[in-house]
Each structure stands twice: as C-alpha cells, then as structure tokens.
Coordinates of C-alpha atoms in Angstrom, one line a residue:
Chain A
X1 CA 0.0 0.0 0.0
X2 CA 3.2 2.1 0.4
X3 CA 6.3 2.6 -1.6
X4 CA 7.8 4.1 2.0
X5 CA 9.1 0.8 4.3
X6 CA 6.8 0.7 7.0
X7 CA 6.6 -2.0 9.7
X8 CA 2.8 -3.2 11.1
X9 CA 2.2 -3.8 14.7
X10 CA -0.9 -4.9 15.7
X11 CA -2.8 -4.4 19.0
X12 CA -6.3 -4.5 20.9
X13 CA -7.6 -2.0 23.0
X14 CA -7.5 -2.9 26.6
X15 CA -10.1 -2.2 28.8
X16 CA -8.4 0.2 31.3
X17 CA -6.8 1.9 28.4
X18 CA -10.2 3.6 27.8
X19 CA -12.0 6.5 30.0
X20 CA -14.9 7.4 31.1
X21 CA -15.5 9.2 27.8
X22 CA -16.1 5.8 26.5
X23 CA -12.8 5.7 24.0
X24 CA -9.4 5.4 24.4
X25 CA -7.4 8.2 26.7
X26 CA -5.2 10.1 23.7
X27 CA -1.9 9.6 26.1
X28 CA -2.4 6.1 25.1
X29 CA -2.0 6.7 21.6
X30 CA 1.6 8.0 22.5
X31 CA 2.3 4.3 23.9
X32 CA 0.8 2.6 21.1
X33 CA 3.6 4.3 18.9
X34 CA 6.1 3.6 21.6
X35 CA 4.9 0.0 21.6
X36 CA 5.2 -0.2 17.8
X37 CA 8.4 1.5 17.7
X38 CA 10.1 -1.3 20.1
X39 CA 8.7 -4.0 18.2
X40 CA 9.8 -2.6 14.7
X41 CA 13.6 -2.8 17.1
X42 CA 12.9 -6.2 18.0
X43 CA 12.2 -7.5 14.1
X44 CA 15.5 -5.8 13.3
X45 CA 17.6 -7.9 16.4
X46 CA 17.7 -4.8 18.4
X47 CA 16.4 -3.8 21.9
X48 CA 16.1 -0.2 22.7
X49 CA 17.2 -0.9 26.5
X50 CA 19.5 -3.2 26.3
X51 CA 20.4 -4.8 30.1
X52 CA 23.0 -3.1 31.8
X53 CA 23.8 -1.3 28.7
X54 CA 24.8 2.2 28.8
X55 CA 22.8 3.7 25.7
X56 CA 19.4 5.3 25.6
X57 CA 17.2 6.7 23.3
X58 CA 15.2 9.7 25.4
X59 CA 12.5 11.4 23.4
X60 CA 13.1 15.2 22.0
X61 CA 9.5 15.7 20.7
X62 CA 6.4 14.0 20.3
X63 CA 3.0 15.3 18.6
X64 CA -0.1 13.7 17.1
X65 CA -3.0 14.4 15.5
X66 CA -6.3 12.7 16.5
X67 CA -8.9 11.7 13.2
X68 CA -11.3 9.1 14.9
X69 CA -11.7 6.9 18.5
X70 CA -10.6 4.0 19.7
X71 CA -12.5 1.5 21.9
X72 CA -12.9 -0.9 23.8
X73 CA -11.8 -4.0 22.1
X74 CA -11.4 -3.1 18.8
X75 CA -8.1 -4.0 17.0
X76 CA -6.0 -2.0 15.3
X77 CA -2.7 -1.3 13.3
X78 CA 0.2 1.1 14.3
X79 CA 2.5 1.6 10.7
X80 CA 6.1 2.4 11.4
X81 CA 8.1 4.3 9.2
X82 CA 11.4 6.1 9.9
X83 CA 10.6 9.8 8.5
X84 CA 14.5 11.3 9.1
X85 CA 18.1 10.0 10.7
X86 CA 20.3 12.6 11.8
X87 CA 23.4 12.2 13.8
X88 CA 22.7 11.9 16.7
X89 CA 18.6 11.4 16.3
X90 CA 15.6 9.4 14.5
X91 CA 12.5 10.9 14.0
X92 CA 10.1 8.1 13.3
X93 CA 6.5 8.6 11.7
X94 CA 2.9 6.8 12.9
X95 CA -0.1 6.1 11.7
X96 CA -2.9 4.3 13.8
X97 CA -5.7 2.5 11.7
X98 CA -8.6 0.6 12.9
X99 CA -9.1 -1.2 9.1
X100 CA -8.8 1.5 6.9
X101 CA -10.0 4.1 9.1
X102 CA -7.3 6.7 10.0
X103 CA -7.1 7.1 13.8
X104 CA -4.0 9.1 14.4
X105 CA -1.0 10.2 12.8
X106 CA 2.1 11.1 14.7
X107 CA 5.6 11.8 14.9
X108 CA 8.4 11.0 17.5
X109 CA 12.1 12.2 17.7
X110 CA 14.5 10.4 19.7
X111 CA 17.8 11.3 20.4
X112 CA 20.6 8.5 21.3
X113 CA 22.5 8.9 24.3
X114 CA 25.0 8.2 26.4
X115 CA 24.2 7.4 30.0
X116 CA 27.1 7.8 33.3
X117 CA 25.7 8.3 36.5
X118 CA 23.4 11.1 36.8
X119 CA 24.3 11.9 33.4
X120 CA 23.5 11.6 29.6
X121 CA 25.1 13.6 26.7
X122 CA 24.1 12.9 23.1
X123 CA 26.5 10.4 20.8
X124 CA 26.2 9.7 17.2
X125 CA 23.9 7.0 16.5
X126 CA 26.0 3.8 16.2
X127 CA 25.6 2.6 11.9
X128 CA 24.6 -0.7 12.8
X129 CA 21.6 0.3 14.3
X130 CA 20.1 2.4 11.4
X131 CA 21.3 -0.3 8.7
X132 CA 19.4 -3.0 10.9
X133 CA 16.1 -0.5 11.2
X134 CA 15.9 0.0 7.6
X135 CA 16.5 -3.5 6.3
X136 CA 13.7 -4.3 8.9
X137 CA 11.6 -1.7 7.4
X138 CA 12.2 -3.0 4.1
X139 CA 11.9 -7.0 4.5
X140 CA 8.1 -5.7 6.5
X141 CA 7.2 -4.2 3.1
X142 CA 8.3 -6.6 0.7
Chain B
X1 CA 7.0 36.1 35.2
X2 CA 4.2 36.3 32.2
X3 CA 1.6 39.5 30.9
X4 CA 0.1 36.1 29.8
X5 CA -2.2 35.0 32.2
X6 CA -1.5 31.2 33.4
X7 CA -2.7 29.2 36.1
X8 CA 0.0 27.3 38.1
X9 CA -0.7 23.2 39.2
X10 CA 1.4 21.9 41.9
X11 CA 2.5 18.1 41.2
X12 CA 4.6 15.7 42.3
X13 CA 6.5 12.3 40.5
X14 CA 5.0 9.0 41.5
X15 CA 6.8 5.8 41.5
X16 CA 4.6 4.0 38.6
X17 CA 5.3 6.9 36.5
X18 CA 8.8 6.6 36.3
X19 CA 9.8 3.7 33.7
X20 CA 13.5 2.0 33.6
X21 CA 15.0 4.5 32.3
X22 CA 14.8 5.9 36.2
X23 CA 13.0 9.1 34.6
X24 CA 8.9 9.9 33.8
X25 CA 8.0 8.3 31.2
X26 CA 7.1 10.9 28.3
X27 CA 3.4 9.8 27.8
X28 CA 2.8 11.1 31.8
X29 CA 3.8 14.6 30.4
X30 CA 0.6 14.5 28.3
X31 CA -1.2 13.4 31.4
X32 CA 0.5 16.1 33.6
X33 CA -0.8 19.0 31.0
X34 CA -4.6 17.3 31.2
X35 CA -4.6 17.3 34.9
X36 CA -3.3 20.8 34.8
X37 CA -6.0 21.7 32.2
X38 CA -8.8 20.2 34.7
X39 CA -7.4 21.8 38.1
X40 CA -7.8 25.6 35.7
X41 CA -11.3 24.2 34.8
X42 CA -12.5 23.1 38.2
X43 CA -10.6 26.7 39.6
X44 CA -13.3 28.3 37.0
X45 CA -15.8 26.3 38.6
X46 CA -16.3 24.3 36.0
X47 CA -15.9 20.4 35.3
X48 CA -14.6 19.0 31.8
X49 CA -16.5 16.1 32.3
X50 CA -20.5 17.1 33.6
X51 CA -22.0 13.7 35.1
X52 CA -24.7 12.5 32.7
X53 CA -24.2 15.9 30.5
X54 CA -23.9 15.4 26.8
X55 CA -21.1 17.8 26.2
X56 CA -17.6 16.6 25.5
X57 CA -13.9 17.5 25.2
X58 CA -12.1 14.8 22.7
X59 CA -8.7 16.1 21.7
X60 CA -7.7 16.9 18.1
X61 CA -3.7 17.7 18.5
X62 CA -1.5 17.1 21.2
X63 CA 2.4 18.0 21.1
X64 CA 5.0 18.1 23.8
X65 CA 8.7 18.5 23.3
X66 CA 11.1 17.5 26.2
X67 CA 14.2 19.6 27.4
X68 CA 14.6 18.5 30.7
X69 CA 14.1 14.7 32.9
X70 CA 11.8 14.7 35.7
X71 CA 12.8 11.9 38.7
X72 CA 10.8 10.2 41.4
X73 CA 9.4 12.5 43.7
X74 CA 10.5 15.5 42.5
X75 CA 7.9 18.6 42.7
X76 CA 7.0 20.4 39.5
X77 CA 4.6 23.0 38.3
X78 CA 2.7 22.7 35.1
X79 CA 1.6 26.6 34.0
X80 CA -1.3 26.4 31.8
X81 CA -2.4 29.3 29.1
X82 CA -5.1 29.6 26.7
X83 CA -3.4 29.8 24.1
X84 CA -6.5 30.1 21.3
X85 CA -10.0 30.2 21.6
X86 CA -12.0 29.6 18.2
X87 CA -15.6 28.8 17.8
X88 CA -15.6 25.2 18.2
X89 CA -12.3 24.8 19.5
X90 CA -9.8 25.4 22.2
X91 CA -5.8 25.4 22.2
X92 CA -4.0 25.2 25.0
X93 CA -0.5 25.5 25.9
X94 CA 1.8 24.7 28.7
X95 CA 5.2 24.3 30.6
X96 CA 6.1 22.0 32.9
X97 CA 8.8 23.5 35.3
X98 CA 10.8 22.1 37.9
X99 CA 11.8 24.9 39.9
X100 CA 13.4 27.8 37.5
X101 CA 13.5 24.2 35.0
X102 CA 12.3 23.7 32.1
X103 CA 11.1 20.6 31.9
X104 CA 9.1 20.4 28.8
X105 CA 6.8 22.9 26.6
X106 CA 3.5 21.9 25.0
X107 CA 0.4 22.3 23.4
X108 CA -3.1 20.5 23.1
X109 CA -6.2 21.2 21.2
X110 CA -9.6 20.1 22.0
X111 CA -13.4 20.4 20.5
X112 CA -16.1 20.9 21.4
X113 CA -18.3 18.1 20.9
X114 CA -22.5 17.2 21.5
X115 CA -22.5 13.3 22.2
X116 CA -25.4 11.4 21.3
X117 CA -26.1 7.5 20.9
X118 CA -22.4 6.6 19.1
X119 CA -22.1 9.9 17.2
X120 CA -20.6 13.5 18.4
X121 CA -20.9 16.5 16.9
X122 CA -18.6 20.1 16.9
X123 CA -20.7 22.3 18.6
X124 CA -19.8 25.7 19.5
X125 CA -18.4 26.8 22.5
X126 CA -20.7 27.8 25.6
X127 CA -19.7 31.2 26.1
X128 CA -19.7 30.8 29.9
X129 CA -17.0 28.4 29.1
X130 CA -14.6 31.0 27.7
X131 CA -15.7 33.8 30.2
X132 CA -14.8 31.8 33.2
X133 CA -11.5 30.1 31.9
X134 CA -10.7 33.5 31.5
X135 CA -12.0 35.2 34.6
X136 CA -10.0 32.1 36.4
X137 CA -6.9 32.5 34.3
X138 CA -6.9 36.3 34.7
X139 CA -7.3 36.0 39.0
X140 CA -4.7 33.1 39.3
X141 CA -2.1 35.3 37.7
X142 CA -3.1 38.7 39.7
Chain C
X1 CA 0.0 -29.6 32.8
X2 CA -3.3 -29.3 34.9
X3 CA -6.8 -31.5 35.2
X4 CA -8.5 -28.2 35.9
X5 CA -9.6 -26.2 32.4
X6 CA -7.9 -23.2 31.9
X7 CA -7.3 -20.5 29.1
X8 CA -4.1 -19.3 28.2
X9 CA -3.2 -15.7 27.4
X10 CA 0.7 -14.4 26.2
X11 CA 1.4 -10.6 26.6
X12 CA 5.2 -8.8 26.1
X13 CA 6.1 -6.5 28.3
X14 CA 6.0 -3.4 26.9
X15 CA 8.2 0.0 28.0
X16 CA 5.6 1.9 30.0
X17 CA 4.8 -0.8 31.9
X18 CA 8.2 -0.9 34.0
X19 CA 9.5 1.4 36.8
X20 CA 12.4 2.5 38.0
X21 CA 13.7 -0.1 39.9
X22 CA 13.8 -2.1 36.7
X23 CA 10.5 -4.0 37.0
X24 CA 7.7 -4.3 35.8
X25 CA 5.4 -2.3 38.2
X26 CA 3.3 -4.6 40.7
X27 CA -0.1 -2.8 39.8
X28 CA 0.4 -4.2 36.0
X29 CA -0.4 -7.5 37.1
X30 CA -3.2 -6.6 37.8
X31 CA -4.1 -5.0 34.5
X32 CA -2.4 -8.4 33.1
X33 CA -4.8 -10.4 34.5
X34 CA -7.7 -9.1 33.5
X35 CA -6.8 -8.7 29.9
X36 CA -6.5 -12.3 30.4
X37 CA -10.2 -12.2 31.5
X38 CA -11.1 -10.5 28.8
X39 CA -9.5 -12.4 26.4
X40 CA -11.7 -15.6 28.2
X41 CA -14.6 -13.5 27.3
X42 CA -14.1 -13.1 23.4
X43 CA -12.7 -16.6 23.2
X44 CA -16.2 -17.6 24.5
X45 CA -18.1 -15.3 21.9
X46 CA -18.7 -12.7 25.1
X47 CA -17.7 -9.1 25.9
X48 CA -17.6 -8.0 29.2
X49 CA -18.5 -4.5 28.2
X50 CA -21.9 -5.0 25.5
X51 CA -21.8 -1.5 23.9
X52 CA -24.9 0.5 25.3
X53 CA -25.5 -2.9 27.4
X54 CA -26.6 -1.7 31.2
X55 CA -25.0 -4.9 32.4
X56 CA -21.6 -4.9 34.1
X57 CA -19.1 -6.6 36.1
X58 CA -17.2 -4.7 38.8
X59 CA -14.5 -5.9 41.0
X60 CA -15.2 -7.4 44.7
X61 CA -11.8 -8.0 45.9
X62 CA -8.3 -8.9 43.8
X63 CA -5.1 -10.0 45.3
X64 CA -1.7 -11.3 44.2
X65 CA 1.2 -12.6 45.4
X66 CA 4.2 -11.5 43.7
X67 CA 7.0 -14.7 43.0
X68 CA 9.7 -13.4 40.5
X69 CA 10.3 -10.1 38.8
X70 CA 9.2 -9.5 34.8
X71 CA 11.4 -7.6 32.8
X72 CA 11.1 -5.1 29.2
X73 CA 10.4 -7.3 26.7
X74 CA 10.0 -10.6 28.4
X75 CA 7.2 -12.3 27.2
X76 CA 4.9 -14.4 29.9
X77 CA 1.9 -16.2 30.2
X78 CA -1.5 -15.4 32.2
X79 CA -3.5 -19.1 32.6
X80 CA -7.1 -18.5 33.9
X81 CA -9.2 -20.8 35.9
X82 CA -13.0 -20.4 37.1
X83 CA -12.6 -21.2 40.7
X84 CA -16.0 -20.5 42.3
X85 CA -19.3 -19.9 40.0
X86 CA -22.0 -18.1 43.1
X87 CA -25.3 -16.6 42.2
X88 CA -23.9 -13.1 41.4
X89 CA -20.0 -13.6 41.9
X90 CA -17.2 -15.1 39.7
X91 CA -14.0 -16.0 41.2
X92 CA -11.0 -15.8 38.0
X93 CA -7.9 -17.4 39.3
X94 CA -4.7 -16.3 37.5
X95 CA -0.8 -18.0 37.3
X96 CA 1.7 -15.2 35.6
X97 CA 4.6 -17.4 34.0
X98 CA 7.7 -16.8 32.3
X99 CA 8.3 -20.0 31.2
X100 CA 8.1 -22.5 33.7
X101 CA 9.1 -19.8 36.4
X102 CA 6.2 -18.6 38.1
X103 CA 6.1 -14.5 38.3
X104 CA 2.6 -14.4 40.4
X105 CA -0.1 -16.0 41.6
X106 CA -4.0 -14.0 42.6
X107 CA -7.7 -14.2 42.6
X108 CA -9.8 -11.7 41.1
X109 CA -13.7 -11.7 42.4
X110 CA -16.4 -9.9 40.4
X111 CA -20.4 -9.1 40.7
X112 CA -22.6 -9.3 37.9
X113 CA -24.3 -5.8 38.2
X114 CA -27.4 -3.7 36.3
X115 CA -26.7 -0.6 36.2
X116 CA -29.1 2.4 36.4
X117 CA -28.5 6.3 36.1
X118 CA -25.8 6.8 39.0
X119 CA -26.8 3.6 40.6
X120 CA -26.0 -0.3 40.4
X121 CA -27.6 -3.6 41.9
X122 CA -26.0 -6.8 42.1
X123 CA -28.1 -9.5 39.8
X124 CA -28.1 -13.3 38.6
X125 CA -25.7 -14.0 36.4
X126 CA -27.2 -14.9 33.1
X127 CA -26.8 -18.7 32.8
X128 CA -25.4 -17.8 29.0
X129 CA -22.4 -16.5 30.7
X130 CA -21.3 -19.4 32.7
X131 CA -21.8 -21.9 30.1
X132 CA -20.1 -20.0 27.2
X133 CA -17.1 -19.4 29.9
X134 CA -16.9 -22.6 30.9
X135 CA -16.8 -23.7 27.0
X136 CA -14.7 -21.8 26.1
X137 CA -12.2 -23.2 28.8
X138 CA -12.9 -26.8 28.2
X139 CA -12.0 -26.3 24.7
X140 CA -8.4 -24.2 25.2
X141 CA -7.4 -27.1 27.7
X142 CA -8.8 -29.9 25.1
Chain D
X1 CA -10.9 8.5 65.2
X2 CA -8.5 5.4 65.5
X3 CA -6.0 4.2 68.5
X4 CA -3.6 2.7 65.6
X5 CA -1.5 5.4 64.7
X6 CA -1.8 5.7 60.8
X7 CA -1.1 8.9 58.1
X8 CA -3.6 10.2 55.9
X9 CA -2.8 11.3 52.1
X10 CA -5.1 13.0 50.4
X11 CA -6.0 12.6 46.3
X12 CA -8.2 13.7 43.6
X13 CA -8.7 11.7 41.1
X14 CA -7.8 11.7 37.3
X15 CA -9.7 11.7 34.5
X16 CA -7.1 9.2 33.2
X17 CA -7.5 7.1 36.0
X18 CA -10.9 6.1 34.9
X19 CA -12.5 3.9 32.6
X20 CA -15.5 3.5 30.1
X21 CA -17.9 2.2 33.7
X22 CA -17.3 5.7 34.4
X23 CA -15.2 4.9 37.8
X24 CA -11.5 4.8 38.9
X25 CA -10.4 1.4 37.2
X26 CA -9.9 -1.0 40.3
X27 CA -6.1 -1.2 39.3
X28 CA -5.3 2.3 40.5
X29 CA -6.2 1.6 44.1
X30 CA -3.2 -0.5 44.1
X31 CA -1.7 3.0 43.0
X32 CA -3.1 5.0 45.6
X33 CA -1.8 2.7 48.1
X34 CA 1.7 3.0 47.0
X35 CA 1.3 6.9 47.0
X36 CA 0.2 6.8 50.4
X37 CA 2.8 4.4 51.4
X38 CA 5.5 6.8 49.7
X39 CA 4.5 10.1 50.8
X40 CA 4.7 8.4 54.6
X41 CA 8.4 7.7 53.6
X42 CA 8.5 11.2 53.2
X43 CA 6.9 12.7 56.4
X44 CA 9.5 9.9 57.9
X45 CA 12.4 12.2 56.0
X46 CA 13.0 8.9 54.2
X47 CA 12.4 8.0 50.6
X48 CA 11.2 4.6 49.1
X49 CA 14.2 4.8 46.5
X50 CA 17.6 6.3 47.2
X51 CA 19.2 8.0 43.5
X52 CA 21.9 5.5 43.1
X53 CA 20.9 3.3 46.8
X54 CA 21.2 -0.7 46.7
X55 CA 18.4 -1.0 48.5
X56 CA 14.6 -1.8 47.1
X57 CA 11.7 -3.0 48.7
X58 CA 9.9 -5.4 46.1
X59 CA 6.0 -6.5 47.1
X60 CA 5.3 -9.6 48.5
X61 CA 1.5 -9.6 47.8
X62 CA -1.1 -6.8 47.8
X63 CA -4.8 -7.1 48.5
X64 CA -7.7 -5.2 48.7
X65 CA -11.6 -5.4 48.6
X66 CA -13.5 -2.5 46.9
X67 CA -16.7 -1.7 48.3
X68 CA -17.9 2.0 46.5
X69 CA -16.9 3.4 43.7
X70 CA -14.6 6.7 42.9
X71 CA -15.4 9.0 40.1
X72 CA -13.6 11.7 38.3
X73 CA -13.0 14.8 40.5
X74 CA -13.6 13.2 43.7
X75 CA -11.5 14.1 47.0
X76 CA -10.7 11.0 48.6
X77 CA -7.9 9.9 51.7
X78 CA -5.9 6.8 52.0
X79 CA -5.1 5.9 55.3
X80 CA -1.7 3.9 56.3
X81 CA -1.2 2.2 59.3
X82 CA 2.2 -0.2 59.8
X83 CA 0.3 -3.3 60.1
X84 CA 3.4 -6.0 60.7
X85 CA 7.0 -5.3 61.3
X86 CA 8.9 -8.5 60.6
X87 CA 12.9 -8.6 60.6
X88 CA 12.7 -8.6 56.3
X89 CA 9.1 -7.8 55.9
X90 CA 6.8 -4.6 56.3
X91 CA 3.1 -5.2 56.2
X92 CA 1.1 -1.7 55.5
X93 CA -3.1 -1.9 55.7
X94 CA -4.8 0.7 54.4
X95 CA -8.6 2.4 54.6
X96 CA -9.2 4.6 51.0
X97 CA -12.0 7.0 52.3
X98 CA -14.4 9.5 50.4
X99 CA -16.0 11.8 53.2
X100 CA -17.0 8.8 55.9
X101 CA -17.8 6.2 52.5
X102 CA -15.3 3.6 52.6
X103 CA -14.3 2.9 49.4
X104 CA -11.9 0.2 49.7
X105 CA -9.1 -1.6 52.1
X106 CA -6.4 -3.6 51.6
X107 CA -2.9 -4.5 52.6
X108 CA 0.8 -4.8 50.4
X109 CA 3.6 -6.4 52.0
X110 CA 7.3 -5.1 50.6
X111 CA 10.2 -7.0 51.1
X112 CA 13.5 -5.9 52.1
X113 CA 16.0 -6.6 49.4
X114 CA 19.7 -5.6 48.7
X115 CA 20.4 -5.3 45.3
X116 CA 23.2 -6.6 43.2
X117 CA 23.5 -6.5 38.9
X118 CA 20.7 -8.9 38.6
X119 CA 19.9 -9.9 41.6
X120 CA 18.3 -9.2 44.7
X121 CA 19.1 -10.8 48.1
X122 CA 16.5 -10.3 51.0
X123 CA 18.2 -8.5 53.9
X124 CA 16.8 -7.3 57.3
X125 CA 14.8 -3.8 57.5
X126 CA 17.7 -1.4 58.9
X127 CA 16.3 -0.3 62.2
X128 CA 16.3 3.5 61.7
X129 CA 13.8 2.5 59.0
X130 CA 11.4 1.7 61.3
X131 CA 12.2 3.9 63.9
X132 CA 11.4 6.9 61.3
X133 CA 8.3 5.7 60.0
X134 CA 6.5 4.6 63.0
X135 CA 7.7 8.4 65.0
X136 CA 5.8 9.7 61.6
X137 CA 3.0 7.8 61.9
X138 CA 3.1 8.8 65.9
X139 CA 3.1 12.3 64.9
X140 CA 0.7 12.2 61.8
X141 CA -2.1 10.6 64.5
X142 CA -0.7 13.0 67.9

C-alpha cells in the first residue's frame, strides 16, 4: 500500500486503556507508537534498552493528530516508518488505523544517548543500528 | 513572570510513572498537562466532564517537546495558558517546570463536541466556558 | 500440565509498563490479569462490556502474590481458571509465567451488576455466561 | 478517630484514571496505596528509593476489597497504618475513604532486598527505618 518501508504492529484495545469518555485516553496513543516503535527494534535484532547497557534513546519531541476513537476492544494497526536520521537522532512517523479508518497520525524524535551516572550527553547514532532498522523496514514491506 | 495570564498546578513524580529508564516516562507529560488543564477548569468552577451531561472534550492535536528529565518524587509545576480560543475549538499551551527548569513545553487542542447514541458532533463553545476560563486564568495570575 | 480447564493468554512487556527499579510495576499485574479475563470473554463469543449494554461486572476483591520479577520485553503467560461460579460472583484465578518460572499468583472476584443512572444492583448471572465461559475453557485445555 | 497510629494522604482523582464504567479502574487503588505508602516515607524524611541506593523493597502480595466506587474529580484519603513489622518484611493496611464512604481496604507487604546486577538478596529492614516511619506515623495521628 506504500512505496515508504513501514513495519505493522498490531494491537487490541484494553479495557483500562479507555476513559470514562467511553474511548481510548489520547496519552495512550503516545504508547501505542512507543509500543510499535520497540517491536519494529525487536524485528530488526535490536532492543532499545539493552540490560545493563549504557545507551538510551530519550524522546526530543512528540506530537499527534487525532482523526477518529478507539475502543474498547477493537483491534487496530500502528504503521512504522522512519521519517529522518540525523546524527545523533531518529525521527520516526505513525499512523494508527482501525481497518482502513485513520485514527491518528504522529511523529516521535529520539535522540541517542550516552548514560554515566546522573548523566547523559548525546553520541552519534551507532551505523549498525540504522542499517538493521531500515532493512527491517524494508523486509516488512516486501 | 508572564503579561500572559497562566494558572499554576502543583504536582509531584510518583513511583509507577517513572519507567526504567529511572526518569517519567514521556506519555505522563501529556497526562500532567490534562490534569493541569482540569485543576484551571475546576478553579473556573467548571468540570470538563458534567455527570450524565452530553457535552464533550475529545482532543484533536497534542504536542510536547522535552528539554529537561523529571525523577521520582521531584515537585514540579505545570503553568497552563489559553493559548487560542476559536468557535468550536480550544488550544491550550503549557510548561512543565521544575523549579526555575524547564522541563518540557507543550500544546493541546480540543473540541467541542455534543455526544449522542455513538455519534458526536462540533458544537460551538458555551460562552460561559470562555468567560470563566478566563476570569480564572486572569485572577490566578493577579 | 493441569486437570483443571484453563485458558491461556501471552502478553510482552511493553516499555511503560516498568518502573524505575527495573521491574515491571506490581499494579500491571493486575491490569495483566484481566486482559486475560477479557481475552476468556471473546474466546467464549462474550464481551464483558456490551456497547450501550446496562450490564456490568465490577470488581469485589483482587489480590496477588508476587514470586519473581518481569522484565522489558519478556514475554509471559497469564492461565485463567474459574474457581467458584455463586449466584452473582465469579472467582477468576490467574498464574503469571515466564516459562516455567512462576512470576505471580491471585484471585480476582467480580459481581454481575445492572446498572441504572448513577446507581448499580447486584443480579443473577445470566446462565449464557457461565456456560459459554466454561466452554470456552474446556476447549483451550482440550 | 482510631488508636492505631496511621497517616492520611489525600488525592483527587484523574480523569485518566478512569475507565469507560465511568469509575477509577480497580487497578489504581493498588496505585493509591503506593502513593500513600511513599508520601509516609516522606513525612519519615526517608524515601522509598535512594538515586543510586542498593536497597529496594519489592511487594510480597497486595490485597484489597472494593466496596464504593470513585469518580472523576472526587476528594478522597488513603489511610496507612504499619500493620506488621517482621525482621525482612513490612506489612502496611490501608482504609481509602471518600467523606466517611469507605471505598476500599487492603494490605501490600514489601520485602527488604539488597540489590546486586541482577539480583536481589532479602536482607533485614535497617532499624532506623522503622524507627522513622512509625515516630511519623506517631506524629501524623498526635
């Protein structure tokens, strides 16, 4: 459906993840991207928090932009893609889709670290990460 | 500090928002600035959320960017603004400061909706609404 | 593994759900058994949440003893039994496991309600709702 | 109102906190607890989790039994009383109260652990620990 690489993660809405609105809370939509971001890491052999590892990916910026609601129990698809890579940061795109109905669209930036005690000062993103994200992206959308 | 007038909420960091990281997880900053937004409403005497009333608030934007890491227990204010007031539509915006910190900047945007049976609908503001956001805004800031 | 039926749900741990000491936060279990539940429900054609349905199933009591600790990313098992079937109650029993290693063990006790405007009164359980439950466990343990 | 010496936090809740029934998901009172539990720490001059300490306090179990319900915007107090001191265990009970309505009790038990890269060994509760919180709980009750 895309010529941009874009990895799928699928999900169900839980019950406390609605309000008493009657849909889903829209700072869940924030982990739903977070949740689809780690799992487009984990189908590339990477973790973003590796154990006892020293790097860390803290977020510069976050925004999205909310079409239609979520609820309870209804599945739905969070699309991946990787809008820019900078030095020292990834800037990845979402979109949330219940079928083919848009729910959100949304951005994150994350900047990669590195972490001392009480510390953290941005590093150059290793190669191998990026390499292994794309070719991820691109064996989802094949 | 601010001509603007803003309305202050007092918080502190609890333990289940920090993730392993050992810092607030970002999606609590968007639930920081809606607990902010409800404290100004409720300092109006108003309530976002009118038992049994028919009027809702869904959001249509939300952005946040990040400058500085809250920790566990740590006191922070979260200064609230209105930022935009159109017919159907409000935009707020808001810092979240640790002392003389800045902790992170954002905005949200909500509308003004009717709910019926499975539907909503933009309605237009009540103009109470405005009036007393702004009356409470204008004698928080005195 | 066991004569008694039981349904078997797998979850990840995701990001948000850990705190700062490196763990997944106690309260999640919580949250990880009833998706569990909930996933009993749907497996037996059920919702525990009918859309515009004035039927509903609050909590009575819930506890949990905590065995190991779950990690980011981890992935782990919630089995479900029906432990006691009353009048109005159900009792859900729940074993978190990673693995063979058990993470937790707890009871989760629930009321069949109606609900009115502002009020609720407990009822009979509709017999539909045992016997589709108790189905639908029979057959995942088959 | 009670011999038992015990300390009294006061909340409000979220709208976040509750779900599409319309009433603080039973998972947060787990949350509530821990808040009261903590911000006793604090009136001890202590703190649950030392920046950079070796020490944790992991739960054992956690109970409770909900009786009312909590809706958005309500005032309610968590009471905490020290319910067992064992050499490696503290037991706390708790009373969350709206106004006079009891809304729910329970109890969490937290181990005493000494932590290592990966592990965690259970050690005995220093005795100042103690001390501190039960001359806060004196003076919370005087």
């Amino acid at each position: 459906m895309s010529s941009v690489p874009e990895f799928r993660y699928r999900r169900r809405v839980q019950f406390a993840e609605t309000d008493l609105a009657g849909i889903v809370h829209f700072s869940m939509m924030f982990r739903y991207m977070e949740e689809a971001e780690h799992a487009l890491w984990r189908a590339a052999g990477l973790t973003i928090a590796e154990p006892g590892g020293d790097i860390g990916w803290p977020r510069l910026a976050a925004e999205c932009q909310f079409r239609n609601r979520l609820h309870f129990e209804e599945e739905f698809d969070v699309l991946v893609r990787l809008a820019d890579v900078k030095t020292r940061t990834l800037e990845y795109e979402f979109t949330i889709l219940r079928g083919e109905t848009v729910i959100a669209v949304g951005t994150v930036t994350s900047v990669c670290v590195r972490k001392g005690p009480g510390t953290m000062k941005a590093i150059e993103i290793p190669a191998e990460v990026v390499e292994k994200l794309e070719a991820a992206l691109e064996k989802s959308s094949g």
